[in-house]
Short mmCIF file of C-alpha atoms and ligand atoms in Angstrom, two decimals:
data_model
loop_
_atom_site.label_atom_id
_atom_site.label_comp_id
_atom_site.label_asym_id
_atom_site.label_seq_id
_atom_site.Cartn_x
_atom_site.Cartn_y
_atom_site.Cartn_z
CA MET A 1 48.14 -1.14 52.39
CA TRP A 2 47.15 0.11 49.04
CA ASN A 3 48.33 3.44 49.41
CA LYS A 4 51.65 2.49 50.83
CA VAL A 5 51.91 0.07 47.33
CA ASN A 6 50.29 2.83 45.22
CA SER A 7 53.09 5.52 46.46
CA LEU A 8 55.91 2.14 46.30
CA TYR A 9 55.41 2.14 42.48
CA GLY A 10 55.28 5.88 42.38
CA LYS A 11 58.28 6.35 43.66
CA ILE A 12 59.67 3.82 41.43
CA SER A 13 58.47 5.17 38.51
CA ALA A 14 58.98 9.29 39.65
CA ILE A 15 63.13 7.52 39.54
CA PHE A 16 62.97 5.35 36.91
CA LEU A 17 61.44 8.45 34.74
CA LEU A 18 63.79 11.15 36.37
CA LEU A 19 66.90 8.46 35.35
CA LEU A 20 64.92 8.30 31.80
CA LEU A 21 64.75 12.14 31.59
CA VAL A 22 68.94 12.78 32.74
CA ILE A 23 69.64 9.87 30.73
CA GLY A 24 67.85 11.35 27.74
CA ALA A 25 68.87 15.01 28.35
CA VAL A 26 73.08 13.57 28.56
CA GLN A 27 72.47 11.37 25.48
CA VAL A 28 71.10 14.48 23.19
CA ARG A 29 73.05 17.14 24.51
CA VAL A 30 76.38 14.35 23.74
CA PHE A 31 74.81 13.35 20.53
CA LEU A 32 74.42 17.03 19.32
CA GLN A 33 77.68 17.86 19.86
CA THR A 34 79.04 15.35 18.80
CA SER A 35 76.84 15.58 15.32
CA MET A 36 78.30 19.43 15.02
CA GLU A 37 81.66 18.67 15.86
CA PHE A 38 81.18 15.97 12.91
CA ALA A 39 79.93 18.58 10.36
CA ALA A 40 81.87 21.28 11.83
CA GLU A 41 85.11 18.62 11.11
CA ALA A 42 84.16 17.51 7.73
CA ASP A 43 83.24 20.88 6.32
CA GLN A 44 86.55 22.02 7.78
CA LYS A 45 88.41 19.28 6.31
CA LEU A 46 86.51 19.75 2.89
CA ASN A 47 87.05 23.38 2.72
CA HIS A 48 90.48 23.22 3.66
CA ASP A 49 91.69 24.76 0.57
CA LEU A 50 88.91 26.92 0.24
CA ALA A 51 90.65 30.09 1.25
CA ARG A 52 93.73 29.55 -0.82
CA ASP A 53 91.73 28.34 -3.94
CA LEU A 54 89.68 32.27 -3.33
CA ALA A 55 92.55 34.00 -3.02
CA LYS A 56 93.16 33.98 -6.33
CA HIS A 57 90.19 36.01 -6.91
CA PHE A 58 92.08 38.68 -5.12
CA GLU A 59 95.21 39.05 -5.87
CA PRO A 60 94.61 41.92 -8.76
CA PHE A 61 92.43 43.84 -5.89
CA LEU A 62 95.97 43.14 -3.16
CA ALA A 63 98.65 43.81 -6.26
CA ASP A 64 99.52 47.63 -5.53
CA SER A 65 97.18 48.54 -2.36
CA LEU A 66 94.09 47.20 -0.84
CA ASP A 67 91.24 48.04 -3.16
CA GLU A 68 88.63 48.12 -0.94
CA VAL A 69 85.80 48.29 -2.81
CA GLY A 70 86.66 45.61 -5.72
CA ILE A 71 87.21 43.14 -2.69
CA GLY A 72 83.79 44.21 -1.41
CA HIS A 73 82.52 43.43 -4.63
CA SER A 74 83.99 40.52 -5.01
CA PHE A 75 83.68 39.01 -1.26
CA HIS A 76 79.79 40.18 -2.10
CA ASP A 77 80.05 37.98 -5.02
CA LEU A 78 81.29 34.98 -3.31
CA MET A 79 78.86 35.58 -0.64
CA VAL A 80 75.80 35.42 -3.10
CA MET A 81 77.19 32.65 -4.88
CA ASN A 82 77.79 30.61 -1.59
CA PRO A 83 75.69 31.97 1.08
CA ARG A 84 77.42 29.41 3.71
CA VAL A 85 80.41 31.26 3.76
CA GLU A 86 81.45 34.39 5.39
CA LEU A 87 85.18 36.05 3.65
CA TYR A 88 87.19 38.80 5.73
CA LEU A 89 90.62 40.14 5.02
CA LEU A 90 92.95 40.45 8.07
CA ASP A 91 96.03 42.32 9.04
CA GLU A 92 99.02 40.07 10.55
CA THR A 93 97.48 40.22 13.90
CA GLY A 94 94.26 39.42 13.02
CA GLY A 95 92.50 43.18 13.08
CA LEU A 96 89.91 43.18 10.54
CA LEU A 97 90.86 45.00 7.09
CA ALA A 98 88.45 44.15 4.58
CA TYR A 99 84.32 42.53 4.83
CA PHE A 100 81.33 42.61 3.07
CA ALA A 101 78.39 42.80 6.24
CA ASP A 102 76.44 45.30 7.68
CA PRO A 103 78.64 46.87 9.88
CA VAL A 104 76.35 46.05 12.93
CA LYS A 105 76.46 42.85 12.20
CA ILE A 106 80.10 42.95 12.51
CA LYS A 107 80.82 42.32 16.77
CA ARG A 108 84.36 42.40 16.82
CA MET A 109 87.04 44.20 14.79
CA ALA A 110 89.77 41.80 15.50
CA VAL A 111 89.94 37.80 16.19
CA SER A 112 92.72 36.03 17.91
CA ILE A 113 95.55 34.89 15.58
CA ALA A 114 96.71 31.47 17.75
CA PRO A 115 94.13 28.99 15.77
CA ILE A 116 95.34 30.84 12.43
CA LYS A 117 98.46 29.85 13.18
CA ALA A 118 97.65 26.84 14.34
CA PHE A 119 95.52 25.88 11.05
CA LEU A 120 98.34 27.23 8.66
CA GLN A 121 100.87 24.55 10.76
CA ALA A 122 98.53 21.66 10.79
CA ASP A 123 99.13 18.69 8.54
CA ASP A 124 96.59 15.80 7.55
CA ASN A 125 96.74 14.32 10.82
CA ALA A 126 95.93 17.36 13.24
CA PRO A 127 93.12 17.19 14.95
CA MET A 128 89.83 19.22 13.36
CA PRO A 129 87.79 20.61 13.68
CA ILE A 130 89.69 24.31 15.03
CA TYR A 131 87.48 27.16 15.84
CA GLY A 132 88.68 30.59 14.75
CA ASP A 133 86.72 33.98 16.61
CA ASP A 134 83.51 34.71 14.55
CA PRO A 135 83.29 38.51 13.81
CA ARG A 136 79.66 38.62 13.70
CA SER A 137 79.56 37.44 17.43
CA PRO A 138 80.94 38.54 20.59
CA ASP A 139 82.24 34.97 22.05
CA LYS A 140 81.32 32.34 19.10
CA ARG A 141 83.83 30.38 17.99
CA LYS A 142 83.48 28.66 14.30
CA PRO A 143 85.33 26.26 12.03
CA PHE A 144 87.35 28.49 9.28
CA SER A 145 89.91 28.17 6.44
CA VAL A 146 92.43 30.14 6.08
CA THR A 147 95.21 31.21 3.33
CA PRO A 148 98.22 33.87 3.57
CA VAL A 149 98.09 36.84 1.65
CA LEU A 150 100.46 39.39 0.39
CA ILE A 151 98.78 42.87 0.44
CA GLY A 152 100.55 45.74 -1.66
CA GLY A 153 103.69 43.41 -2.04
CA LYS A 154 104.57 44.24 1.70
CA GLN A 155 102.10 43.76 4.05
CA HIS A 156 101.24 40.39 5.65
CA GLY A 157 97.66 39.61 6.24
CA TYR A 158 95.40 36.90 5.72
CA LEU A 159 92.36 35.81 3.61
CA TYR A 160 89.86 34.18 6.53
CA VAL A 161 86.95 32.44 5.58
CA ILE A 162 84.07 31.13 8.15
CA LEU A 163 82.59 27.96 7.24
CA GLY A 164 78.95 27.65 7.16
CA GLY A 165 78.20 30.49 9.00
CA GLU A 166 74.82 31.12 10.88
CA GLU A 167 74.45 27.03 10.43
CA TYR A 168 76.09 26.49 13.08
CA ASP A 169 74.78 29.28 15.50
CA SER A 170 72.55 27.23 17.19
CA VAL A 171 71.25 23.46 17.94
CA SER A 172 68.18 24.54 16.54
CA ALA A 173 69.74 25.93 13.20
CA MET A 174 71.67 22.29 13.38
CA LEU A 175 68.64 20.49 13.78
CA LYS A 176 66.56 22.62 11.15
CA ASN A 177 68.84 22.18 8.29
CA SER A 178 69.87 18.36 9.01
CA TYR A 179 68.01 15.12 7.90
CA ILE A 180 70.47 12.77 9.75
CA VAL A 181 69.93 15.00 13.10
CA LYS A 182 66.56 15.31 12.88
CA THR A 183 65.39 11.72 12.26
CA SER A 184 68.41 10.48 14.57
CA ALA A 185 66.98 13.03 17.20
CA SER A 186 62.89 11.66 16.83
CA ILE A 187 63.91 8.05 16.95
CA LEU A 188 66.07 8.59 20.40
CA GLY A 189 62.68 10.69 21.09
CA TRP A 190 60.34 7.30 20.52
CA VAL A 191 63.53 5.12 22.15
CA PHE A 192 62.59 6.84 25.51
CA ALA A 193 59.21 6.77 25.37
CA GLY A 194 59.10 3.34 24.24
CA ALA A 195 61.56 3.07 27.44
CA LEU A 196 59.35 5.01 29.45
CA LEU A 197 55.93 2.89 28.50
CA ALA A 198 57.98 -0.28 29.22
CA GLY A 199 58.95 1.03 32.37
CA LEU A 200 55.99 2.12 33.72
CA LEU A 201 54.37 -1.36 32.44
CA LEU A 202 56.85 -3.21 34.13
CA PHE A 203 56.28 -1.36 37.15
CA PHE A 204 52.93 -1.82 37.42
CA LEU A 205 52.80 -4.84 37.10
CA LEU A 206 55.54 -6.05 39.72
CA THR A 207 53.41 -4.25 41.97
CA ARG A 208 50.68 -5.41 41.33
CA ARG A 209 51.84 -8.67 42.18
CA LEU A 210 52.65 -7.10 45.54
CA ARG A 211 49.50 -5.45 45.90
CA SER A 212 47.60 -8.86 45.28
CA MET A 213 49.79 -10.51 47.88
CA THR A 214 49.40 -7.87 50.45
CA ASP A 215 45.32 -8.16 49.59
CA THR A 216 46.16 -11.66 50.41
CA VAL A 217 47.33 -11.34 53.56
CA ASP A 218 45.49 -8.78 54.75
CA GLN A 219 42.42 -10.78 54.17
CA PHE A 220 44.44 -13.60 56.22
CA ALA A 221 44.95 -10.96 58.91
CA ARG A 222 41.14 -10.24 59.56
CA GLY A 223 41.05 -14.12 60.08
CA ASP A 224 40.18 -15.44 56.41
CA TYR A 225 43.18 -18.37 57.72
CA GLN A 226 42.24 -20.18 54.41
CA GLN A 227 43.79 -17.65 52.08
CA ARG A 228 47.08 -18.52 50.42
CA ILE A 229 49.02 -16.52 48.25
CA THR A 230 49.13 -18.00 44.37
CA VAL A 231 52.83 -18.53 43.33
CA GLY A 232 53.41 -18.09 40.12
CA SER A 233 57.66 -17.53 39.72
CA SER A 234 60.50 -18.91 41.82
CA ASP A 235 62.00 -15.19 41.77
CA GLU A 236 61.87 -13.04 45.58
CA LEU A 237 58.37 -11.98 45.09
CA GLY A 238 58.26 -15.87 44.61
CA GLN A 239 59.55 -17.25 47.68
CA LEU A 240 58.26 -14.28 49.60
CA GLY A 241 54.99 -15.69 48.67
CA ARG A 242 56.22 -19.12 49.22
CA SER A 243 57.36 -18.67 52.61
CA PHE A 244 53.70 -16.63 53.76
CA ASN A 245 51.92 -19.31 52.57
CA GLN A 246 54.28 -21.88 55.04
CA MET A 247 54.46 -19.60 57.75
CA ALA A 248 50.41 -19.33 57.62
CA ASP A 249 50.44 -23.58 57.19
CA ALA A 250 52.09 -23.06 60.13
CA LEU A 251 50.01 -21.02 61.84
CA VAL A 252 47.03 -22.79 61.08
CA GLU A 253 47.80 -25.82 62.89
CA SER A 254 48.76 -23.80 65.73
CA ILE A 255 45.61 -22.95 65.98
CA ALA A 256 43.96 -26.00 65.59
CA SER A 257 46.17 -27.43 67.68
CA ILE A 258 45.62 -24.86 70.56
CA LYS A 259 41.62 -24.99 69.93
CA MET A 260 42.42 -29.11 70.20
CA ASN A 261 44.08 -28.71 73.17
CA ASP A 262 41.74 -26.59 74.72
CA ALA A 263 38.68 -28.32 74.12
CA LEU A 264 40.71 -31.13 75.33
CA ARG A 265 41.29 -29.26 78.62
CA ARG A 266 37.49 -28.54 79.29
CA GLU A 267 36.54 -32.03 78.69
CA LEU A 268 38.96 -33.22 81.09
CA VAL A 269 38.36 -30.82 83.93
CA ALA A 270 34.65 -31.84 83.18
CA ASN A 271 35.61 -35.19 83.88
CA VAL A 272 37.23 -35.22 86.78
CA SER A 273 34.94 -33.05 88.42
CA HIS A 274 32.71 -35.38 87.38
CA ASP A 275 34.84 -38.33 88.57
CA LEU A 276 35.74 -36.43 92.01
CA ARG A 277 31.80 -35.59 92.72
CA THR A 278 30.46 -39.30 92.39
CA PRO A 279 32.77 -40.77 95.00
CA LEU A 280 33.07 -37.50 97.04
CA ALA A 281 28.70 -37.86 97.08
CA SER A 282 28.73 -41.39 97.93
CA ILE A 283 31.29 -40.66 100.90
CA GLN A 284 29.52 -37.77 102.04
CA GLY A 285 25.91 -39.42 101.81
CA TYR A 286 27.16 -42.65 103.83
CA LEU A 287 28.96 -40.44 106.04
CA GLU A 288 25.33 -38.29 106.86
CA THR A 289 24.03 -42.12 107.62
CA ILE A 290 26.04 -43.35 109.82
CA PHE A 291 26.14 -39.49 111.78
CA ILE A 292 22.50 -39.29 111.85
CA LYS A 293 21.51 -43.17 112.76
CA LYS A 294 24.43 -43.39 115.26
CA GLU A 295 23.31 -45.97 117.50
CA ASP A 296 20.52 -47.06 115.26
CA LEU A 297 22.83 -48.43 112.80
CA ASP A 298 23.49 -52.22 113.30
CA GLU A 299 27.39 -53.32 113.48
CA GLU A 300 27.24 -54.93 110.25
CA ARG A 301 25.54 -51.91 108.34
CA ARG A 302 27.75 -49.60 109.74
CA GLN A 303 30.92 -51.85 108.48
CA GLN A 304 28.87 -52.34 105.47
CA PHE A 305 28.99 -48.40 104.67
CA LEU A 306 32.58 -47.86 105.79
CA ASP A 307 33.59 -50.67 103.23
CA ILE A 308 31.92 -48.59 100.78
CA ILE A 309 33.58 -45.20 101.88
CA TYR A 310 36.60 -46.90 101.96
CA GLN A 311 36.45 -48.17 98.76
CA ASN A 312 35.85 -44.57 97.43
CA THR A 313 38.33 -42.75 99.31
CA THR A 314 41.17 -45.39 97.62
CA MET A 315 39.36 -44.77 94.07
CA LEU A 316 39.68 -41.00 94.95
CA ASN A 317 43.27 -41.84 96.21
CA ARG A 318 43.93 -43.49 92.92
CA LEU A 319 42.31 -40.93 90.67
CA VAL A 320 43.89 -37.94 91.59
CA GLY A 321 47.17 -39.89 92.13
CA GLU A 322 47.08 -41.28 88.18
CA LEU A 323 45.86 -37.48 87.09
CA PHE A 324 49.09 -36.45 88.92
CA GLU A 325 50.66 -38.88 86.88
CA LEU A 326 49.58 -38.16 84.15
CA SER A 327 50.29 -34.58 84.48
CA LYS A 328 53.81 -35.48 84.95
CA LEU A 329 53.99 -36.85 81.80
CA ASP A 330 52.76 -34.82 79.76
CA ALA A 331 54.90 -32.00 80.80
CA LYS A 332 57.33 -34.18 80.40
CA GLN A 333 58.90 -33.75 83.99
CA SER A 334 59.05 -37.50 84.67
CA GLU A 335 61.73 -38.63 81.71
CA PRO A 336 62.67 -42.33 81.91
CA GLU A 337 65.76 -43.58 83.16
CA ILE A 338 66.80 -45.64 80.54
CA GLU A 339 68.97 -48.73 81.42
CA PRO A 340 69.36 -52.17 80.14
CA PHE A 341 66.85 -55.09 82.02
CA SER A 342 65.26 -58.68 82.25
CA LEU A 343 61.37 -58.33 80.67
CA ALA A 344 61.31 -62.14 81.84
CA GLU A 345 61.82 -61.36 84.92
CA LEU A 346 59.66 -58.22 85.54
CA VAL A 347 56.98 -60.66 83.36
CA GLN A 348 57.40 -63.14 85.56
CA ASP A 349 57.26 -61.26 88.55
CA THR A 350 54.14 -59.17 88.02
CA VAL A 351 52.12 -62.12 86.78
CA MET A 352 53.14 -63.74 90.43
CA GLU A 353 52.06 -60.68 92.14
CA PHE A 354 48.40 -60.53 90.22
CA ARG A 355 48.20 -64.66 90.69
CA PRO A 356 46.18 -64.64 93.56
CA LEU A 357 43.81 -62.06 92.82
CA ALA A 358 42.86 -63.83 89.22
CA GLU A 359 42.62 -67.11 91.13
CA GLU A 360 40.25 -64.93 93.07
CA HIS A 361 38.24 -64.06 89.84
CA GLY A 362 38.23 -68.01 88.69
CA ILE A 363 41.01 -66.87 85.90
CA GLU A 364 43.77 -68.68 85.27
CA ILE A 365 46.81 -66.48 84.38
CA LYS A 366 50.32 -67.21 83.04
CA ALA A 367 53.62 -65.81 81.27
CA GLU A 368 55.01 -67.33 78.08
CA TYR A 369 58.96 -66.37 76.47
CA SER A 370 61.66 -68.43 75.86
CA GLN A 371 64.39 -67.84 78.48
CA ASP A 372 67.19 -66.55 75.63
CA LEU A 373 65.37 -63.22 75.46
CA PRO A 374 67.71 -60.28 75.08
CA LEU A 375 67.75 -57.50 78.06
CA VAL A 376 66.07 -54.42 77.13
CA ARG A 377 66.54 -50.57 77.27
CA GLY A 378 64.16 -48.87 79.27
CA ASP A 379 62.55 -47.32 82.98
CA ILE A 380 61.81 -50.31 84.53
CA GLY A 381 59.37 -49.00 86.99
CA MET A 382 57.38 -47.13 84.25
CA ILE A 383 57.52 -50.24 82.12
CA ALA A 384 55.95 -51.87 85.25
CA ARG A 385 53.31 -49.80 85.26
CA VAL A 386 52.52 -50.79 81.96
CA LEU A 387 52.38 -54.25 82.38
CA THR A 388 50.39 -53.40 85.63
CA ASN A 389 47.63 -51.60 83.87
CA LEU A 390 47.17 -53.74 81.28
CA ILE A 391 46.91 -56.62 83.55
CA GLU A 392 44.62 -55.20 85.47
CA ASN A 393 42.58 -54.42 83.16
CA ALA A 394 42.78 -58.06 81.25
CA LEU A 395 41.51 -59.34 84.54
CA HIS A 396 39.03 -56.31 84.91
CA TYR A 397 37.38 -57.24 81.81
CA THR A 398 37.75 -61.36 81.68
CA GLU A 399 35.10 -62.90 83.84
CA GLN A 400 36.39 -66.61 83.43
CA GLY A 401 39.33 -67.42 81.41
CA THR A 402 42.71 -67.39 80.68
CA VAL A 403 45.20 -63.81 80.48
CA THR A 404 48.52 -64.88 79.07
CA VAL A 405 51.90 -62.18 79.33
CA LEU A 406 53.68 -63.39 76.00
CA LEU A 407 57.13 -62.39 75.11
CA ALA A 408 58.72 -62.60 71.19
CA GLY A 409 62.09 -61.66 70.80
CA THR A 410 64.36 -60.57 67.67
CA PRO A 411 67.92 -59.27 67.97
CA SER A 412 67.14 -55.78 67.90
CA SER A 413 63.45 -55.89 69.84
CA VAL A 414 61.05 -57.39 72.37
CA GLU A 415 57.35 -57.44 72.23
CA ILE A 416 55.06 -57.80 74.89
CA ARG A 417 51.38 -59.38 74.51
CA VAL A 418 48.89 -59.13 77.23
CA GLN A 419 46.21 -61.21 75.81
CA ASP A 420 42.88 -62.12 77.77
CA THR A 421 39.58 -64.41 76.90
CA GLY A 422 37.30 -61.47 78.11
CA ARG A 423 34.33 -59.69 76.74
CA GLY A 424 36.39 -57.78 73.72
CA ILE A 425 36.28 -54.26 72.77
CA PRO A 426 33.48 -53.68 70.03
CA ARG A 427 35.43 -52.00 66.96
CA GLU A 428 34.26 -48.26 67.07
CA ASP A 429 35.75 -48.00 70.48
CA GLN A 430 39.27 -49.08 69.70
CA PRO A 431 40.79 -46.02 68.60
CA HIS A 432 39.82 -44.40 71.53
CA ILE A 433 40.52 -45.91 74.30
CA PHE A 434 43.84 -44.79 75.06
CA ASN A 435 42.13 -41.06 75.24
CA ARG A 436 42.08 -40.09 78.61
CA PHE A 437 38.48 -41.16 80.76
CA TYR A 438 37.09 -42.46 77.67
CA ARG A 439 35.38 -46.00 78.70
CA VAL A 440 33.55 -48.38 76.77
CA GLU A 441 30.80 -48.97 79.04
CA LYS A 442 30.09 -45.55 80.05
CA GLY A 443 27.27 -46.06 83.14
CA ARG A 444 30.15 -47.80 84.31
CA SER A 445 31.85 -44.71 84.86
CA SER A 446 30.87 -44.35 88.24
CA ALA A 447 31.85 -47.46 89.96
CA PRO A 448 34.61 -47.70 91.83
CA GLY A 449 38.43 -49.37 90.46
CA GLY A 450 38.42 -47.90 86.68
CA THR A 451 39.54 -44.44 86.21
CA GLY A 452 39.41 -44.09 82.23
CA LEU A 453 42.84 -42.96 82.43
CA GLY A 454 45.47 -46.38 82.84
CA LEU A 455 45.73 -47.24 79.21
CA ALA A 456 46.33 -43.03 78.65
CA ILE A 457 49.15 -43.53 81.01
CA ALA A 458 50.17 -46.74 79.22
CA GLN A 459 50.52 -45.66 75.95
CA LYS A 460 52.06 -42.19 77.01
CA ILE A 461 54.87 -44.20 78.87
CA ALA A 462 55.38 -46.37 75.63
CA GLN A 463 55.59 -43.16 73.70
CA ALA A 464 58.05 -41.67 76.49
CA HIS A 465 60.57 -45.05 75.19
CA ASN A 466 60.09 -44.60 71.07
CA SER A 467 57.08 -47.17 71.17
CA GLU A 468 53.29 -46.96 70.69
CA ILE A 469 50.59 -49.66 72.13
CA TYR A 470 48.58 -51.68 69.58
CA VAL A 471 45.10 -52.95 70.76
CA GLU A 472 43.58 -55.89 68.59
CA SER A 473 40.10 -57.20 69.98
CA LEU A 474 37.55 -59.24 68.94
CA VAL A 475 33.86 -58.97 71.38
CA ASP A 476 33.28 -61.95 72.94
CA GLN A 477 36.27 -63.46 71.95
CA GLY A 478 39.18 -61.26 73.67
CA THR A 479 41.97 -58.70 73.61
CA THR A 480 45.00 -58.45 72.87
CA PHE A 481 47.38 -55.46 73.87
CA ARG A 482 50.82 -55.53 72.52
CA PHE A 483 53.94 -53.44 72.10
CA ALA A 484 57.65 -53.95 71.66
CA LEU A 485 60.98 -52.13 73.72
CA ASP A 486 64.02 -51.75 71.99
CA THR A 487 67.36 -53.99 73.10
CA HIS A 488 70.20 -51.43 72.15
P1 ADP B 1 39.25 -48.37 82.83
O1 ADP B 1 40.07 -47.58 84.19
O2 ADP B 1 38.44 -47.38 82.89
O3 ADP B 1 39.99 -49.54 82.64
P2 ADP B 1 41.28 -47.72 81.09
O4 ADP B 1 41.94 -46.57 80.53
O5 ADP B 1 42.14 -48.91 81.40
O6 ADP B 1 40.12 -47.41 81.82
O7 ADP B 1 40.39 -48.48 79.82
C1 ADP B 1 39.77 -47.70 78.92
C2 ADP B 1 38.66 -48.53 78.67
O8 ADP B 1 39.12 -49.17 77.96
C3 ADP B 1 38.05 -49.74 79.62
O9 ADP B 1 37.11 -48.58 80.14
C4 ADP B 1 37.28 -50.39 78.92
O10 ADP B 1 36.06 -50.26 78.32
C5 ADP B 1 38.32 -50.55 77.79
N1 ADP B 1 39.24 -51.69 78.04
C6 ADP B 1 40.58 -51.89 78.15
N2 ADP B 1 41.16 -53.05 78.90
C7 ADP B 1 40.33 -54.42 77.94
C8 ADP B 1 39.94 -55.55 77.69
N3 ADP B 1 41.68 -55.61 77.98
N4 ADP B 1 39.51 -56.04 77.82
C9 ADP B 1 37.87 -55.10 77.15
N5 ADP B 1 37.95 -53.71 77.46
C10 ADP B 1 39.20 -53.26 77.83
#
């Protein structure tokens, strides 16, 4: 990962450097070109009339005929006085008539006449510089000044003055000669060096954030789920960091819930096998006794054993049935079929059903509600199941006393309370009683009747109705379970 980011830094830096070099080169080139053009223009404008002024010196040598020696000396004197100019006497077509220079240095014996004509015709607004051929070079062109002269009174020619001389020969000569150009070039150099440094530093800092992010992601991937990216900005990297952190949170949550589900599943399997094994072992034991003893067993004992076997099979049947019910609720296979119904009627019927059993145990059971309760919306079968579970428990955990089912309505909901005056549930057990297989008295688990699933099923059904069952209880005083159903 480090290498990748590092090479990303390398790539960005290389591209930046290349761009800077290209821009720098173009900039320098344009700058030098314009400097030279500017210098040439200034030179040509300033020295526009130089050739005409100088021509006056040569008139004596041109009056009758061309005095080459005289002109040569004169050229020499002038060029010594002003080494920046080179003088040439040209004929009408641009051919060299006289000059002062080592003949070896002269590379062409004629210059093109077009720039000369252009110079002579140019007015004040004409674009300058106009470049003319430099006789000292086979191909170079330089700013010049020129004026027509008359040789021997009849032959037309030109006094041609190359300005700047060798000063314009090369950029390096230009750099050497101009302080401004030199200073500007060095400033430009520093600016580029500064930009390069700043750019490299910036990219380093940017990629450093990326590096630290990849480190964090790496550690997370290796299993350190506490790792989070420190988000210090709202730019794209900041957003990336934030998104990763959110993803990490979601992942950690999912892992925790998977672990919890796994633990629950193990516990469930353990509980189920335990709760199945106990009644099965009991059935097997009694059946074996009946088989072995055969006729030795008197009728009363045999009946007693058969009763126990019957109770255990009932218990098994109920356990398997409830497990199946719970798993369907878990998998959302049994969704409630919502319809309006009267809770009062349901409560009345259920209480009636349980009255014989209650009386058998010396418990009074009653329903209390007002007649004008609104209809509620829910799955009547499922709600009946909740009521049955709660009333069964109330009867089961009450020795002698009263079980009351109360209904209290508001326009938007009706609350159901199942109250008993039984043994109550200790405070520390109350948060757990809705967990599957949880029982307050663990030792009682093998006793037939209780599966530890009744409240779990009731709570699931309530939740499927967007409701929740709450418990309030005091030990030895009684317990109240309550939940509410919406009226619309
Ligand atoms: P069980 O089949 O054991 O009754 P439940 O899920 O219905 O399983 O209830 C879980 C536990 O909650 C019970 O074992 C019991 O200890 C406690 N409990 C439930 N209802 C009452 C009640 N009305 N009074 C006292 N304890 C209760």
